[in-house]
Amino acid sequence: VSFFIFWIYFVQNYVPYFSSTEVNNLSVLEYLDKNNNVITPNFMAPWVHGYTVARVYAPGVFKDPYTPNDWELYWSHSQPLYDQAFLDAYPQPLYLYVPKGHEYFLPAQSCISPVAGTLYLYTCYKNYYE
């Protein structure tokens, strides 16, 4: 009986990990196809991976090709040419799923195009083979 009372108390006071707004933002990923690519913070990677068939990249997970030092240099945004080379190494088209408060994942504003909510399209690819 005490377990049942505790369980009812727990269920009534349970707070979901994501708000309904965040779930709506994640649902936008359902429209990406397997030819798309998404970069996201590592804590969001499993959620993003679950909402899309696109390839998901995140620091330190899902066969990330970069070291922590590479990510730190990118996040500092101190060298714009490095930022562009860093993101150009990923396949196209490249999207960035960046929740509020983690805008350091985004490159310069001139290189992104908002798609919906917290999803952005990277637009500054250079063709190094021209």
XYZ file of C-alpha atoms in Angstrom:
130
model
C 0.000 0.000 0.000
C 2.811 2.444 0.869
C 4.553 1.656 -2.417
C 1.327 2.336 -4.302
C 0.895 5.684 -2.519
C 4.515 6.628 -3.280
C 4.034 5.625 -6.918
C 0.903 7.793 -7.268
C 2.733 10.721 -5.646
C 5.673 10.237 -8.038
C 3.442 10.075 -11.134
C 1.538 13.210 -10.144
C 4.726 15.209 -9.512
C 6.700 13.907 -12.477
C 8.174 16.661 -14.656
C 9.076 15.599 -18.222
C 12.658 16.074 -19.427
C 11.463 18.199 -22.346
C 8.750 20.809 -22.527
C 6.098 20.618 -25.235
C 7.938 23.401 -27.120
C 11.134 21.350 -27.177
C 9.232 18.284 -28.393
C 7.715 20.404 -31.191
C 11.225 21.590 -32.115
C 12.424 17.981 -32.235
C 9.496 16.927 -34.410
C 10.768 19.221 -37.199
C 13.622 16.728 -37.625
C 11.150 14.118 -38.886
C 11.087 15.895 -42.260
C 14.816 15.420 -42.921
C 15.741 12.422 -45.041
C 18.666 9.997 -45.038
C 20.693 12.281 -47.340
C 20.748 15.055 -44.724
C 23.227 15.526 -41.883
C 22.693 17.107 -38.476
C 25.166 18.422 -35.898
C 23.886 18.785 -32.346
C 25.248 19.022 -28.794
C 26.173 15.594 -27.416
C 23.435 15.580 -24.749
C 20.839 15.978 -27.519
C 22.343 13.392 -29.884
C 20.197 10.405 -28.817
C 17.025 12.483 -29.032
C 17.906 13.958 -32.414
C 18.889 10.491 -33.655
C 15.504 9.177 -32.544
C 13.555 11.866 -34.398
C 15.284 11.670 -37.774
C 16.718 9.265 -40.314
C 19.431 11.818 -41.187
C 23.007 11.151 -40.088
C 23.650 12.732 -36.679
C 27.002 14.115 -35.539
C 27.834 15.309 -32.036
C 31.025 15.913 -30.039
C 32.393 12.602 -28.797
C 29.523 10.390 -29.988
C 28.403 8.615 -33.185
C 31.897 8.234 -34.676
C 32.750 11.918 -34.286
C 35.877 12.594 -36.383
C 37.070 15.508 -34.253
C 38.979 15.661 -30.976
C 37.788 17.681 -27.978
C 40.478 20.274 -28.792
C 39.091 20.657 -32.325
C 35.622 21.273 -30.916
C 36.959 23.775 -28.367
C 38.681 25.753 -31.124
C 35.482 25.719 -33.193
C 33.359 26.830 -30.232
C 35.704 29.735 -29.508
C 34.914 31.129 -32.993
C 38.245 32.936 -32.848
C 39.284 31.850 -36.355
C 36.494 32.167 -38.943
C 38.473 30.223 -41.564
C 38.871 27.327 -39.115
C 35.149 27.404 -38.355
C 34.330 27.144 -42.037
C 36.874 24.367 -42.697
C 35.572 22.513 -39.623
C 31.969 22.530 -40.853
C 32.920 22.016 -44.515
C 34.383 18.632 -43.539
C 30.852 17.331 -42.884
C 28.719 16.057 -45.781
C 26.151 18.337 -47.382
C 23.436 19.367 -46.738
C 24.319 20.105 -43.137
C 21.814 21.175 -40.517
C 22.508 22.292 -36.967
C 20.001 21.428 -34.262
C 20.847 23.854 -31.470
C 18.621 24.162 -28.379
C 18.270 27.513 -26.658
C 21.291 28.347 -24.516
C 23.738 26.450 -26.747
C 24.190 28.997 -29.529
C 27.982 28.535 -29.393
C 27.324 25.596 -31.745
C 26.277 28.003 -34.485
C 28.750 29.512 -36.955
C 28.592 33.148 -38.051
C 25.040 34.386 -38.662
C 25.851 34.900 -42.354
C 26.455 31.137 -42.699
C 23.165 29.837 -41.334
C 19.608 29.998 -42.461
C 16.896 29.341 -39.865
C 14.649 26.461 -40.912
C 12.266 26.123 -37.970
C 12.592 26.629 -34.235
C 16.048 25.410 -33.273
C 16.999 23.907 -36.655
C 19.376 25.785 -38.955
C 20.822 25.063 -42.402
C 24.551 25.647 -42.915
C 24.985 27.683 -46.126
C 28.699 28.570 -46.401
C 30.180 25.484 -48.046
C 33.313 26.115 -50.069
C 34.112 23.925 -53.003
C 37.784 23.109 -52.436
C 37.947 21.104 -55.662
C 37.212 23.964 -58.080
